[in-house]
Short mmCIF file of C-alpha atoms in Angstrom, two decimals:
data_model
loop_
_atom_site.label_atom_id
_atom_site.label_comp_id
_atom_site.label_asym_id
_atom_site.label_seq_id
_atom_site.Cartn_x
_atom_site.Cartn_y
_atom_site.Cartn_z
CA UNK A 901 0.00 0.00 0.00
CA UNK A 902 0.87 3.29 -0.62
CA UNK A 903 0.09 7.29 -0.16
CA UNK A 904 -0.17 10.18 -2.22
CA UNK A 905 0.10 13.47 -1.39
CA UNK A 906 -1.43 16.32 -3.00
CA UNK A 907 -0.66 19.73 -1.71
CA UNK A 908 -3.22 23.00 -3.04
CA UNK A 909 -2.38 26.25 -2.71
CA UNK A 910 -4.16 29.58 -4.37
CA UNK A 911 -2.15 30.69 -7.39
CA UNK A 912 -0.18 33.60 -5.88
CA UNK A 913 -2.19 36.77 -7.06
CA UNK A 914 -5.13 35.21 -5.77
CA UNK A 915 -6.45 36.86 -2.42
CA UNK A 916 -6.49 34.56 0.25
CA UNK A 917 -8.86 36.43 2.86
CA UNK A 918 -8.18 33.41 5.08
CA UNK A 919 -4.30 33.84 5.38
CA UNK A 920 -4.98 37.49 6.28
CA UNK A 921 -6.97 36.82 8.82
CA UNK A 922 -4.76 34.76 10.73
CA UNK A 923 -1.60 36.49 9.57
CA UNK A 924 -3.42 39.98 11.21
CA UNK A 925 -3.83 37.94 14.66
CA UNK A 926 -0.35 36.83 14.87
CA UNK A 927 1.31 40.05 16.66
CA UNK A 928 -1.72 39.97 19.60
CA UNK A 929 -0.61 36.54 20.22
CA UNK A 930 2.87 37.41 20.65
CA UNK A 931 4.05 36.34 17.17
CA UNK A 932 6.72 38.95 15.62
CA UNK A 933 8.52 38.76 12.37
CA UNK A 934 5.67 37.17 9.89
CA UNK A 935 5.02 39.16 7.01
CA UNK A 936 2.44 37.00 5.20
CA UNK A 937 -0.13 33.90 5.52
CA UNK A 938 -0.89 31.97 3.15
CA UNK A 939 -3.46 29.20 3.84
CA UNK A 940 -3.90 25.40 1.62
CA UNK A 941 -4.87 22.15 1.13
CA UNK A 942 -3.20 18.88 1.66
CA UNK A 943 -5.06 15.63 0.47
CA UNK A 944 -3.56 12.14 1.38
CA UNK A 945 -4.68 9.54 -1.24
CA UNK A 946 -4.61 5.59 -0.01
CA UNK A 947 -3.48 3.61 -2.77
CA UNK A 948 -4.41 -0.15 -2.81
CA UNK A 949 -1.74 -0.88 -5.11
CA UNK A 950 1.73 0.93 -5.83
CA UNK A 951 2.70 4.01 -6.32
CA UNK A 952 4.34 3.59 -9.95
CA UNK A 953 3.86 6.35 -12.62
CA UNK A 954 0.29 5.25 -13.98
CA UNK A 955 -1.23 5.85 -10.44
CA UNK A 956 0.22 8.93 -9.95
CA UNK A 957 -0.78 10.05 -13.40
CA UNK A 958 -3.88 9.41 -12.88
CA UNK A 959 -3.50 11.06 -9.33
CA UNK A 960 -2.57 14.34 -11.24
CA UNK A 961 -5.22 14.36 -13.78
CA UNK A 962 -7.71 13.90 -10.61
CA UNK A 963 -5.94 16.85 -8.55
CA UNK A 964 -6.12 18.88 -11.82
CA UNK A 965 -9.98 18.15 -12.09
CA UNK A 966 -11.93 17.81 -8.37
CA UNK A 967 -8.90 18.43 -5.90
CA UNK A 968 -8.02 21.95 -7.32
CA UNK A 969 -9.67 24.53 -9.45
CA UNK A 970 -6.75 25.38 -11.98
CA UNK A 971 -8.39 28.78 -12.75
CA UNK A 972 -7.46 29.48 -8.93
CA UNK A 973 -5.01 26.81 -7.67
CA UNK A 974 -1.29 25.14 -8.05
CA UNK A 975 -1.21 21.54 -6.79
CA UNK A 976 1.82 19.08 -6.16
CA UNK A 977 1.69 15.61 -6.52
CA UNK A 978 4.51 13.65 -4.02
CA UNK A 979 4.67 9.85 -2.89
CA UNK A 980 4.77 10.31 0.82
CA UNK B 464 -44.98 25.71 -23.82
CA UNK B 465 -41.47 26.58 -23.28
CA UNK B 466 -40.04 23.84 -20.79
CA UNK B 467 -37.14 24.65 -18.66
CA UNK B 468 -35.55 22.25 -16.39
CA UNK B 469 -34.51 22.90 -12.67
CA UNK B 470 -31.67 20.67 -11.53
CA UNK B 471 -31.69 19.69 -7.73
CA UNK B 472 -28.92 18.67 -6.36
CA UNK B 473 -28.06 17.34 -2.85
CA UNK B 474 -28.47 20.30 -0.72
CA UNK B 475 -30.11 22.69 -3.14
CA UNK B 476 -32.24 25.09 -1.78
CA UNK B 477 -33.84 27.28 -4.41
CA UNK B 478 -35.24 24.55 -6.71
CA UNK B 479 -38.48 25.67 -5.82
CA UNK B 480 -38.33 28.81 -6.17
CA UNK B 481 -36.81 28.67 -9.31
CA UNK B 482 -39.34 26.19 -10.64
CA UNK B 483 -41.78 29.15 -9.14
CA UNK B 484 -40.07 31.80 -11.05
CA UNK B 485 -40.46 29.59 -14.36
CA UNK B 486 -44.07 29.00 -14.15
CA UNK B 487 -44.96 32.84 -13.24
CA UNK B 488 -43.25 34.31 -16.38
CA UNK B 489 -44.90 31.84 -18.18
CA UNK B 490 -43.27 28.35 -18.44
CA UNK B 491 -43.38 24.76 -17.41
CA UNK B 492 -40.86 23.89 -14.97
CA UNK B 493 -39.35 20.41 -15.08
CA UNK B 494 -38.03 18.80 -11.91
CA UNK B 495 -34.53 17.56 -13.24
CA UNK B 496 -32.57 15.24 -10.49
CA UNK B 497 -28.48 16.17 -10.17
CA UNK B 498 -28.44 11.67 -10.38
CA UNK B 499 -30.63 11.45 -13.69
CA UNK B 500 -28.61 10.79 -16.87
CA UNK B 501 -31.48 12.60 -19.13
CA UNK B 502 -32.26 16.46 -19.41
CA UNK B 503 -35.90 15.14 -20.43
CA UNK B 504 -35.90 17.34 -23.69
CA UNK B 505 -36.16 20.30 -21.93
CA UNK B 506 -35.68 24.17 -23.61
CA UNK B 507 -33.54 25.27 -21.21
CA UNK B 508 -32.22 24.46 -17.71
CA UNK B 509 -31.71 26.39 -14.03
CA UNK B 510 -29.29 25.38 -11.70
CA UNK B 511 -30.24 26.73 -8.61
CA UNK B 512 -28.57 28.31 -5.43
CA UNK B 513 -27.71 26.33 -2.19
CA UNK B 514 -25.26 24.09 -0.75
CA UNK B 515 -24.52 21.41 -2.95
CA UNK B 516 -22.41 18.60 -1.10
CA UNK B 517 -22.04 20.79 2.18
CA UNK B 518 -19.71 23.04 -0.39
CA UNK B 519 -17.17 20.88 0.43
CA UNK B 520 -13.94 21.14 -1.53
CA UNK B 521 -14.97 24.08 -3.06
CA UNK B 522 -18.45 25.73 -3.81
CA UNK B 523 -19.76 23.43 -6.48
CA UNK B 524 -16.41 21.23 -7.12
CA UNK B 525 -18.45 17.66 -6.73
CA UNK B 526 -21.64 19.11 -8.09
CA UNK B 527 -19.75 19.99 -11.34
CA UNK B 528 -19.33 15.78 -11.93
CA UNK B 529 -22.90 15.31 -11.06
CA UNK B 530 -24.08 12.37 -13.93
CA UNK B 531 -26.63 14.82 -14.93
CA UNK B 532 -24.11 17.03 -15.70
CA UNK B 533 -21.96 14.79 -18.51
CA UNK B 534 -25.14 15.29 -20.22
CA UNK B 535 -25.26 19.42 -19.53
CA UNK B 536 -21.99 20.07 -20.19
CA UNK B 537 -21.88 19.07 -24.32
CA UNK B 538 -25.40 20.64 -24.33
CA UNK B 539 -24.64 23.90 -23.12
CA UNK B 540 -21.68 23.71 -25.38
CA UNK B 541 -24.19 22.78 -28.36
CA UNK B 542 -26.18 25.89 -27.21
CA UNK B 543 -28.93 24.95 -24.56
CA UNK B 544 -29.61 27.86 -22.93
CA UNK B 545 -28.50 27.33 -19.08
CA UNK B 546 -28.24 29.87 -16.23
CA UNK B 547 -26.27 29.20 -13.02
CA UNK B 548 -27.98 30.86 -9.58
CA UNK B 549 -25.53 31.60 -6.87
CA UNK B 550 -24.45 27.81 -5.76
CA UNK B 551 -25.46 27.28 -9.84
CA UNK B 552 -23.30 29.84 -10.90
CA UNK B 553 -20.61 28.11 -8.78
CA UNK B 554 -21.47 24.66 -10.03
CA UNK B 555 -20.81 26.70 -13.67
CA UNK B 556 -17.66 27.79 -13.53
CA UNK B 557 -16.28 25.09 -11.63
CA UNK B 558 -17.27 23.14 -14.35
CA UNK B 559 -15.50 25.17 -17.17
CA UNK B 560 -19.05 26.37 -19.33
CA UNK B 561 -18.16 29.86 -17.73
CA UNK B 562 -14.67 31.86 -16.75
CA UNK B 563 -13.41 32.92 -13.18
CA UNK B 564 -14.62 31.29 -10.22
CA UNK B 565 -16.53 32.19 -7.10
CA UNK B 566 -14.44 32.12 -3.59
CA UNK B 567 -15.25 32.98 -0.29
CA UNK B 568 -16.18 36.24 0.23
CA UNK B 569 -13.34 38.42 1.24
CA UNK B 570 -15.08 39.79 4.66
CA UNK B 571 -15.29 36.34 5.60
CA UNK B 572 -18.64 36.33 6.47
CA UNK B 573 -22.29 35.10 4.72
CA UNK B 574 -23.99 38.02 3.22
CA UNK B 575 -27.62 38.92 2.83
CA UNK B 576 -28.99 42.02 1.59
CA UNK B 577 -31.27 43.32 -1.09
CA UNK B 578 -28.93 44.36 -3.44
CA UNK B 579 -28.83 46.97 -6.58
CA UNK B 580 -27.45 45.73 -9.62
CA UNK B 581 -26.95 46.88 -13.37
CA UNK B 582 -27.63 44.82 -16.25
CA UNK B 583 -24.70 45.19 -18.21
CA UNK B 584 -25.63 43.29 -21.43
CA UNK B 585 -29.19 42.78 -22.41
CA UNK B 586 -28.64 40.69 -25.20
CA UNK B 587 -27.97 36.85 -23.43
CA UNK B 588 -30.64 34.22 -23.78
CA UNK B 589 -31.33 35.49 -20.42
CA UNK B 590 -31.40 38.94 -20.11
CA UNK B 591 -32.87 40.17 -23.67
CA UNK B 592 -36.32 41.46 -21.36
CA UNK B 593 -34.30 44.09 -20.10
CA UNK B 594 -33.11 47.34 -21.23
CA UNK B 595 -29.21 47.53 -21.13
CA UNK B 596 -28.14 49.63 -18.48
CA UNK B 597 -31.53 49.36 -16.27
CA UNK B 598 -30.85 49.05 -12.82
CA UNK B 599 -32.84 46.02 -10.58
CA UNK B 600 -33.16 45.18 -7.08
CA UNK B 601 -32.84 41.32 -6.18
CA UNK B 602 -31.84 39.32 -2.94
CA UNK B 603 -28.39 38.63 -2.18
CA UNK B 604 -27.43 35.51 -0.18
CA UNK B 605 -24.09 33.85 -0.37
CA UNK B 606 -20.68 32.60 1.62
CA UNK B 607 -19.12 32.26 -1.59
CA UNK B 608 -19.76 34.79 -4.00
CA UNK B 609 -16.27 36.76 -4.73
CA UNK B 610 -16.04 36.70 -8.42
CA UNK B 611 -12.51 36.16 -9.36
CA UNK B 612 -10.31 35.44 -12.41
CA UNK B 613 -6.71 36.47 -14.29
CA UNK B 614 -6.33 40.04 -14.67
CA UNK B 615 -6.59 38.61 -18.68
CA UNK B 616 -9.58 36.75 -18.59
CA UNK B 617 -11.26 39.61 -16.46
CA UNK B 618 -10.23 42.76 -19.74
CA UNK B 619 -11.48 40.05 -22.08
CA UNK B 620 -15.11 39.59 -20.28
CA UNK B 621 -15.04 43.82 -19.83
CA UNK B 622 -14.26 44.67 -23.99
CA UNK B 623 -16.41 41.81 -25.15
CA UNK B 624 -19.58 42.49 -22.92
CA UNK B 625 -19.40 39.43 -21.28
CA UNK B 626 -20.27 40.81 -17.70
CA UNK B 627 -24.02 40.58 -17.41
CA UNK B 628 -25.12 42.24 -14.39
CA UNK B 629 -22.31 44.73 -11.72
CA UNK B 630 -23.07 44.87 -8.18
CA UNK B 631 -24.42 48.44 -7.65
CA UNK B 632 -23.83 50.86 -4.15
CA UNK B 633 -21.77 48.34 -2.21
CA UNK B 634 -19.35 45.53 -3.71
CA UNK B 635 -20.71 42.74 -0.94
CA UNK B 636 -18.34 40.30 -1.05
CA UNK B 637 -15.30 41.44 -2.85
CA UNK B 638 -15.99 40.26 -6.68
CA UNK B 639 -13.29 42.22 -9.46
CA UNK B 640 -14.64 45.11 -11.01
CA UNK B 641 -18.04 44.12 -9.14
CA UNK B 642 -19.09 41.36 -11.25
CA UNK B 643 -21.96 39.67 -10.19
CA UNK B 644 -22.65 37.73 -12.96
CA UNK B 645 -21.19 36.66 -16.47
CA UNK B 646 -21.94 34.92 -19.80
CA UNK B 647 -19.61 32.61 -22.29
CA UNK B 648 -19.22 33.77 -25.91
CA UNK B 649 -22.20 32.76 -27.22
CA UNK B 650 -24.32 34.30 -24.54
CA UNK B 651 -26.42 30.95 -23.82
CA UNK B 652 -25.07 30.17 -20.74
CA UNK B 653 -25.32 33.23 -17.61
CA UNK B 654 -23.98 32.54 -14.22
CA UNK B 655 -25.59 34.89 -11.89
CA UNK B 656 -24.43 35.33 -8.16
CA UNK B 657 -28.11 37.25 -6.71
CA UNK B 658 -30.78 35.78 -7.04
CA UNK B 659 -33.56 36.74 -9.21
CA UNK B 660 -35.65 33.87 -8.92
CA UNK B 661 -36.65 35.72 -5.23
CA UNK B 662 -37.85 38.57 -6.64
CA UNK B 663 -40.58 37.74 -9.00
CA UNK B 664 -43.92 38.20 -6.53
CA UNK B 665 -44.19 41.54 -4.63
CA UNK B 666 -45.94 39.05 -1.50
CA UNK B 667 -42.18 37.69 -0.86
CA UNK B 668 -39.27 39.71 -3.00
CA UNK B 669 -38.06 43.39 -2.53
CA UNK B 670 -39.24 43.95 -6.20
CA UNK B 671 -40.53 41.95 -9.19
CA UNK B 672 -37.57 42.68 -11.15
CA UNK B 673 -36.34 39.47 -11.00
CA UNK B 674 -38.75 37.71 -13.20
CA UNK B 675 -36.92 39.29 -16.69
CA UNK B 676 -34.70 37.09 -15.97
CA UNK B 677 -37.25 33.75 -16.74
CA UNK B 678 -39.69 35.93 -19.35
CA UNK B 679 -36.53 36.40 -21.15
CA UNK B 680 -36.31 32.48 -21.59
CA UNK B 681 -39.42 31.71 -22.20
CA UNK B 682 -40.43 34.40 -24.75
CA UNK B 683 -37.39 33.43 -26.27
CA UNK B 684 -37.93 30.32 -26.58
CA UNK B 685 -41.52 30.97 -27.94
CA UNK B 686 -40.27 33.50 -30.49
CA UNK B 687 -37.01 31.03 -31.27
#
């Protein structure tokens, strides 16, 4: 058995209202030094079989379909 | 009788409405089922607003591979006249038939408001009841209604008209240049983030000006 690992993250001129928000309440909780926040998505995929380059082909084609939007998002594709 | 379709999906909310807006300006609503792998020969088809799937993923991701929808998809792309409601407009451009996509609004919060809007181009399968430029009033409801796309996709929709109706005194939830709702090329398909389908009795809506949105169809469809 093995895992995938698909990491999303908003293309980088996309706002991320999110990120902000927990980038703005860094400094009242005693965090200094962060300049930004920017918040994702990991997915871990189960694989009954291996992880050889068909299944993680056809991993990618399904991250670049349902798991991210490409109009909005970057994904990676990693064998954990 | 013109015979437009409303697609329910799991956790649609405004079927009814929508299949109430239909019949008032004239039509026959048909009850279309997101699991359903026929569009029943309808005219034209509504997807309405909600929460399809909890929204989870993204607004309208699973929606989008519906099996109703393998069927909507090359017919929209053939021509069928479709418009997309709020979670419809989501399930839409996730699935491609329409640029940009809708995120969470940037206040972070779910808005609700009557809301002023323009139409911006009266000549879509959907809009051709109004004048271009006339200003409506429709409810606004949504978590995830911040219109968004490339900074190239967004000067394409602007010179070619594409933008169908701008948010109006207040941008509620963050969308570029105020979009609230866009066409593709051919002007069949509309994505539309208020909701219009509200607004066509004065007993329950802030206005009637809703309903052009559903005469439009139909008489369109009559005249086609």
């Amino acid at each position: 058995m093995a895992r995938v690992v698909v990491e999303v993250m908003l293309k980088p001129e996309i706002l991320d209202p999110q990120g902000q928000a927990i980038a703005r309440k860094l400094p009242q909780m005693g965090f200094e030094g962060v300049t930004a926040v920017r918040q994702g998505k990991r997915f871990e995929i189960e694989l009954a079989g291996p992880a050889d380059e068909a299944a993680v082909e056809r991993i990618r084609e399904l991250a670049g379909t349902l798991l991210a939007n490409p109009v909005i998002e970057d994904f990676e594709v990693r064998v954990d | 009788m013109a015979r437009v379709g409303v697609i329910t999906f799991p956790g649609s909310l405004d079927d009814r409405d929508a299949a109430r807006a239909v019949r008032i300006a004239g039509g026959e609503p048909v009850a279309l089922w997101h699991a359903d792998t026929s569009l029943r020969g309808v005219d034209a088809v509504v997807l309405p607003g909600g929460f399809s799937y909890g929204d989870y993923l993204r607004a309208g991701a699973i929606a989008r591979f519906a099996p109703l929808m393998e069927e909507l998809i090359p017919a929209a792309r053939a021509g069928l006249p479709v418009l997309g409601i709020c979670n419809g407009f989501q399930v839409l451009a996730e699935a491609h038939l329409l640029p940009g996509a809708l995120m969470p609004n940037a206040e972070g919060h779910f808005v609700c408001r009557d809301q002023r809007l323009r139409i911006e181009n009266a000549r879509t399968a959907w809009t051709s009841e109004y004048a271009q430029g006339q200003e409506i009033v429709v409810p606004l409801k949504n978590m995830d209604g911040r219109f968004t796309a490339s900074a190239e996709t967004v000067a394409e929709l602007e010179s070619s008209g594409r933008v169908v109706a701008r948010y109006m005194d207040v941008n509620p939830n963050g969308s570029l240049n105020d979009i609230a709702g866009v066409t593709n090329e051919a002007g069949n398909v509309v994505g539309l983030m208020p909701h219009p389908e509200h607004a066509v009795e004065s007993l329950t809506g802030p206005t009637t000006d809703g309903l052009g949105f559903f005469t439009s169809i139909v008489k369109g469809l009559i005249n086609a």
